[in-house]
Coordinates of C-alpha atoms in Angstrom, one line a residue:
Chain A
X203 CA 13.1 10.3 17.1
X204 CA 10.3 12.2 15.6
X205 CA 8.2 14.7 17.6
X206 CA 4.9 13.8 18.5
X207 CA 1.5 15.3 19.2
X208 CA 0.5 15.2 22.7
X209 CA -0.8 11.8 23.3
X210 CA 0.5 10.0 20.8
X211 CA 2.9 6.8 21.5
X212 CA 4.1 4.0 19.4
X213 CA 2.3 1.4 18.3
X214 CA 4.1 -2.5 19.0
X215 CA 5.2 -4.1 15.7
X216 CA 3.8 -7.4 15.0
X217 CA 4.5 -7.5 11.2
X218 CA 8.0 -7.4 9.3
X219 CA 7.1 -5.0 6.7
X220 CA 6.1 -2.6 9.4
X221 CA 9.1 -3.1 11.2
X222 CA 11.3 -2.3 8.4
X223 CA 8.3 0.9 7.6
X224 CA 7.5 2.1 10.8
X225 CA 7.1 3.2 13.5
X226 CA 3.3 4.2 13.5
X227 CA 2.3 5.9 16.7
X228 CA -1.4 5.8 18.1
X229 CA -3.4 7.6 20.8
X230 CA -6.9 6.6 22.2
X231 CA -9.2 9.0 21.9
X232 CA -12.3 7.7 23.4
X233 CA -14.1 4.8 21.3
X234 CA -11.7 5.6 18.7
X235 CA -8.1 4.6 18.2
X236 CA -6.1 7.7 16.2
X237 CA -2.8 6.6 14.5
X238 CA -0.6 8.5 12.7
X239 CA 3.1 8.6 11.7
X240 CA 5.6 11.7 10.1
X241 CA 6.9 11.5 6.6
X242 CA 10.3 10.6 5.9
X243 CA 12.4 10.3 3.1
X244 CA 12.3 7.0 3.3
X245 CA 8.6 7.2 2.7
X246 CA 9.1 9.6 -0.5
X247 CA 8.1 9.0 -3.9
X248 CA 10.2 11.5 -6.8
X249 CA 7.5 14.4 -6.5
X250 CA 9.0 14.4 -2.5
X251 CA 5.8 13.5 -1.2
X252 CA 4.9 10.2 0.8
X253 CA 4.6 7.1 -1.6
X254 CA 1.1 5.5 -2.2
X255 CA 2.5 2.4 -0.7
X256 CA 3.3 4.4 2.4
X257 CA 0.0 6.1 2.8
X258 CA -2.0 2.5 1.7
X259 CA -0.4 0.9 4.3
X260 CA -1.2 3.2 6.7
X261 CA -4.6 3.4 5.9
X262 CA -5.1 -0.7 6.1
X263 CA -3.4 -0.5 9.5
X264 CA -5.6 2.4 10.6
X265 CA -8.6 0.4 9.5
X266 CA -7.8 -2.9 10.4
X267 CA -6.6 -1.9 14.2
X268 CA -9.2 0.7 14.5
X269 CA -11.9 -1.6 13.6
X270 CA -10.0 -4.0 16.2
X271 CA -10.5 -1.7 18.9
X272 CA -13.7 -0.6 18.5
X273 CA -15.2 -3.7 18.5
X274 CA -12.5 -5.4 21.0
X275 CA -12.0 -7.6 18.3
X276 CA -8.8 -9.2 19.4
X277 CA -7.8 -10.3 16.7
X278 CA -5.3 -9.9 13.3
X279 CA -8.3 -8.7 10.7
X280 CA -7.1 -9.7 7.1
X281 CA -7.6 -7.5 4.6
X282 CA -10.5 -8.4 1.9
X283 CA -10.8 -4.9 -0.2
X284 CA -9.0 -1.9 0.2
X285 CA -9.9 1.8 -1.5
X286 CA -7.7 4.6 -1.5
X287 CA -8.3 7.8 -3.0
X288 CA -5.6 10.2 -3.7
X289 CA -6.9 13.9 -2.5
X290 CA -3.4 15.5 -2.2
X291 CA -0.2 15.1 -1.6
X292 CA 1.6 14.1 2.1
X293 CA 4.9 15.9 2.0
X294 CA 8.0 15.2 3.5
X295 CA 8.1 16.2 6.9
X296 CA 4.3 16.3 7.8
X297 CA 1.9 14.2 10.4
X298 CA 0.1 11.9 8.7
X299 CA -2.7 11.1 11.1
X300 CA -6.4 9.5 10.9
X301 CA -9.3 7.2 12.8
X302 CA -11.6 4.8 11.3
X303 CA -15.2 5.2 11.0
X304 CA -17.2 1.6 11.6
X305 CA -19.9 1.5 9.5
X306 CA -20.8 -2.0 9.8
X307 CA -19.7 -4.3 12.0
X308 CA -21.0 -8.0 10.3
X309 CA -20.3 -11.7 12.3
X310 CA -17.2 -12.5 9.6
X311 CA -17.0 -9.0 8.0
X312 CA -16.1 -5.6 9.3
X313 CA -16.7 -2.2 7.2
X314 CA -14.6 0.6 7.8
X315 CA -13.3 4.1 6.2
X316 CA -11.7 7.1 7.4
X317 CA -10.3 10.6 6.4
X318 CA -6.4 10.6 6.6
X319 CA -4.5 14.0 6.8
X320 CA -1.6 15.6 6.7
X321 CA -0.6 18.6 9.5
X322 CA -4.5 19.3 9.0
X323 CA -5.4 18.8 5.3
X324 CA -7.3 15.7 4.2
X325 CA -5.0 13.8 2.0
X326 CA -6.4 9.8 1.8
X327 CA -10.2 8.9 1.6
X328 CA -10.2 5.0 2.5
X329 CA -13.0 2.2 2.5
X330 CA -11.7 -1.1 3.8
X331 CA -13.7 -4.7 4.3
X332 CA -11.6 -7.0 7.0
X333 CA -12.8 -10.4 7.8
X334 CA -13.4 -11.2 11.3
X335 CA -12.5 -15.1 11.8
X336 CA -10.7 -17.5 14.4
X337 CA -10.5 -16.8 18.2
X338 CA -9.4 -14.2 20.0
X339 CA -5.6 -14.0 20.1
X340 CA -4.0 -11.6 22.9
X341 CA -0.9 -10.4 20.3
X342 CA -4.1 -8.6 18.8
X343 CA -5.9 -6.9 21.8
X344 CA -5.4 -3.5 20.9
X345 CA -7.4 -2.5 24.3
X346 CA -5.3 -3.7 26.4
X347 CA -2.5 -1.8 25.3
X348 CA -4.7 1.5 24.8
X349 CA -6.5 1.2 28.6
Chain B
X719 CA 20.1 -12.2 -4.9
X720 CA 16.8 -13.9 -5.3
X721 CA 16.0 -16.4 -8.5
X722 CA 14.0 -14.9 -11.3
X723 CA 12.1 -16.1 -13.7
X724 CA 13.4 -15.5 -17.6
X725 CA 14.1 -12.8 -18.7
X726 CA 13.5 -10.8 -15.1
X727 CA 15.6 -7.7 -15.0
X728 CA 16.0 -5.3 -11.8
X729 CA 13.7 -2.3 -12.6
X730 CA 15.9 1.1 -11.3
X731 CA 15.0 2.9 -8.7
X732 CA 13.5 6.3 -8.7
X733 CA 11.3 6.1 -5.4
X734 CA 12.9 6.3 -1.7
X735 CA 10.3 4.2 -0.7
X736 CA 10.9 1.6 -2.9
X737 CA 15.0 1.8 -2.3
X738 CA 13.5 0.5 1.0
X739 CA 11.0 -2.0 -0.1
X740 CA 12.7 -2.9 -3.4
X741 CA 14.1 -4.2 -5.4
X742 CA 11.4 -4.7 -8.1
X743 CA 11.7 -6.4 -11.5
X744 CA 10.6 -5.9 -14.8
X745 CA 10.5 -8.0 -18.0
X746 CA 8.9 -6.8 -21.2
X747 CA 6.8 -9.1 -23.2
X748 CA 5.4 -7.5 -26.2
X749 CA 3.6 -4.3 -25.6
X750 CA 2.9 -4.8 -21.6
X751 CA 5.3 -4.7 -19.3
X752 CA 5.6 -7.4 -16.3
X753 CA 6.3 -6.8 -12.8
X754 CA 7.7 -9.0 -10.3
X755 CA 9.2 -9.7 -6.8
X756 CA 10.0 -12.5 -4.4
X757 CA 8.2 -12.0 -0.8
X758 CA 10.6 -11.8 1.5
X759 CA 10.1 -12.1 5.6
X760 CA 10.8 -8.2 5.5
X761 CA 7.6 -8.1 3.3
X762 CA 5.5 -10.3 5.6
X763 CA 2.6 -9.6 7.9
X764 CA 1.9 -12.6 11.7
X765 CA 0.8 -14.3 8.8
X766 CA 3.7 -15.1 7.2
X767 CA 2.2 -13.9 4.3
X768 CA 3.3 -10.5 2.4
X769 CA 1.7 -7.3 4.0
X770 CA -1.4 -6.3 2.1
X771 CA 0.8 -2.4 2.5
X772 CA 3.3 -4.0 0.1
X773 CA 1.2 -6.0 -2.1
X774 CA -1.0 -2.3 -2.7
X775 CA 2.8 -0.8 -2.9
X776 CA 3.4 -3.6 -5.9
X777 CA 0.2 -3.2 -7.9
X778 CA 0.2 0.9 -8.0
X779 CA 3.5 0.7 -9.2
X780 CA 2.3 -2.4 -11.6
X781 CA -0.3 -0.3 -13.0
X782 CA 1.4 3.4 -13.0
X783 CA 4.6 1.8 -14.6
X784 CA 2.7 -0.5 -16.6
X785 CA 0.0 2.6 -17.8
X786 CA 3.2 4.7 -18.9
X787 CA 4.9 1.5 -21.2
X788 CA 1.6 0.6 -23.1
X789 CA 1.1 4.3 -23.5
X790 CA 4.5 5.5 -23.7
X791 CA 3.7 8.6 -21.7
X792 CA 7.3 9.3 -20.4
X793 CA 5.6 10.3 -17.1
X794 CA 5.5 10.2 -13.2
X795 CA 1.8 9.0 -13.1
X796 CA 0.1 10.4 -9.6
X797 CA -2.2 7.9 -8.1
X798 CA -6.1 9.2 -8.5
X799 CA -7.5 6.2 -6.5
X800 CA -6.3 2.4 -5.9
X801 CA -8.8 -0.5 -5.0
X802 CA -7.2 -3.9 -4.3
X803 CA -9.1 -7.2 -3.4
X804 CA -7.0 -9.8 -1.5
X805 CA -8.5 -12.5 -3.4
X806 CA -5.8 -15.4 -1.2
X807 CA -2.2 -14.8 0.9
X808 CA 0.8 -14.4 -0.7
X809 CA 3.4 -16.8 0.9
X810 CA 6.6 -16.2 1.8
X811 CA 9.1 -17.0 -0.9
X812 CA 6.2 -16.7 -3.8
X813 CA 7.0 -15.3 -6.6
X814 CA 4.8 -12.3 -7.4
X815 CA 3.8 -11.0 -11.0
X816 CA 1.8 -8.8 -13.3
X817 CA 1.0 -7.3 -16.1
X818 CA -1.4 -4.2 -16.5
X819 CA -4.1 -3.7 -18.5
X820 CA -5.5 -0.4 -20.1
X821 CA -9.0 0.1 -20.1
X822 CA -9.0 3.7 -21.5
X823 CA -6.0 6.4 -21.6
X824 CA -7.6 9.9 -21.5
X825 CA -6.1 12.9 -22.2
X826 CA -5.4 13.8 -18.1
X827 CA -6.3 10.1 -16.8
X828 CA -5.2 6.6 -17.5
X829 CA -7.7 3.4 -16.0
X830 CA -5.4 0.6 -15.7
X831 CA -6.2 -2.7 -13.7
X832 CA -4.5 -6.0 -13.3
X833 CA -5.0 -9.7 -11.7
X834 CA -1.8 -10.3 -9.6
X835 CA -0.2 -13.4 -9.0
X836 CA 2.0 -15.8 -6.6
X837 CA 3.9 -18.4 -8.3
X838 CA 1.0 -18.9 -11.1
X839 CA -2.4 -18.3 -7.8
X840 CA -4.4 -15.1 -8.2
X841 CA -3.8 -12.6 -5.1
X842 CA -4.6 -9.3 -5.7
X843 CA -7.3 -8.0 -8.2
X844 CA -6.2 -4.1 -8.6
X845 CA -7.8 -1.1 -10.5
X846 CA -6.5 2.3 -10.5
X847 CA -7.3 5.5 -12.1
X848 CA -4.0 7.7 -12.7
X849 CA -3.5 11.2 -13.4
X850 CA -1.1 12.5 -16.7
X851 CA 0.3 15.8 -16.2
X852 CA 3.6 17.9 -17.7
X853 CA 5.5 17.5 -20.2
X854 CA 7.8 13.9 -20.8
X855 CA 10.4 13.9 -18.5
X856 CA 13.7 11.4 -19.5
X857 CA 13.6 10.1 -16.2
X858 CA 10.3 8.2 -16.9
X859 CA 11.3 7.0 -20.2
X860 CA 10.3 3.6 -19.5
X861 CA 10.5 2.5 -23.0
X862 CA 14.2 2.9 -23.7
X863 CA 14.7 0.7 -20.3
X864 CA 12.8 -2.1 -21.7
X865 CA 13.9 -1.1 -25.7

């Protein structure tokens, strides 16, 4: 069990490949939904940092859920484009943390970003697009869980 | 043991992360080398499709490992920046493939991008800019792998 902030708890799995990744932890903070998670090895690429993979799939999970609770979406958001830019590294051992940004909120689409960092620095810089489509499913609402 | 296509080998493992998520495969045709896996329900997102975190996990290494074959840089290549359109789902038990290509090798950045498949459907357009740095290290001698 990994030590927390103050606030945080973990986030319910409802896909396989975050089952096997996670646990990503989240805290509400007002209109916003934080998330964050601590490196591992498992996470590590050689240089001993986290893995692109590791920090890409956090920031798609950050986006998707926070754009999710912003809007009380209710609903899985699937992923049209994703951006990540590399700032520095996340090393092993450090709280990886971030909340989305919505800068648009369209009838099928939803624009997001956020700054992700690491015990303080900024190491990801994402821009997401997530389509909005179907009804409302309660596996997905994220504000019922973060009341 | 999953099927492979021809000539699929298992690519070795240098990453923590991908010991987790892995294995990957590799097969070289010509002067590109080609990436594959087989989505598993580990991979998978309430979709049952794979994660859009392991599909991004799949092309940066498509394009990093792909940028250091063509230009037989001998190289860990840090991640600058990734953008990945989900152009459709990739289903459980598709088979997913690649090949990069090089728009420009620099002499501290490669630009690599690539249109990923599932069992022959586009998924995943991907571009990514990479950083080269050091000296060649055996360990990312990619070429004698694949000789």
């Amino acid at each position: 069990m990994t030590t927390l902030p103050p606030g945080f708890r973990e986030l319910p799995v409802t896909e396989d490949f975050l089952a096997v990744n996670g646990p990503l932890y989240a805290r509400r903070d007002g209109n916003q939904l934080a998330l964050g998670f601590r490196v591992e090895q498992r996470h590590c690429n050689p240089a001993q940092s986290c893995h692109g993979g590791m920090l890409m799939t956090f920031a798609d999970m950050q986006l998707a859920i926070g754009a999710n609770f912003a809007g009380d979406l209710k609903r899985f958001l699937p992923t049209v484009s994703l951006t990540s830019d590399f700032l520095a590294p996340a090393p092993l051992g450090s709280w990886v943390e971030g909340r989305a940004e919505i800068a648009r909120q369209a009838r099928t689409l939803v624009f997001a970003h956020a700054l992700i960092s690491a015990d303080g620095n900024p190491v990801v810089r994402a821009n997401g697009i997530f389509q909005i489509r179907g009804e409302p499913d309660p596996r997905f609402d994220i504000r019922a869980l973060f009341a």
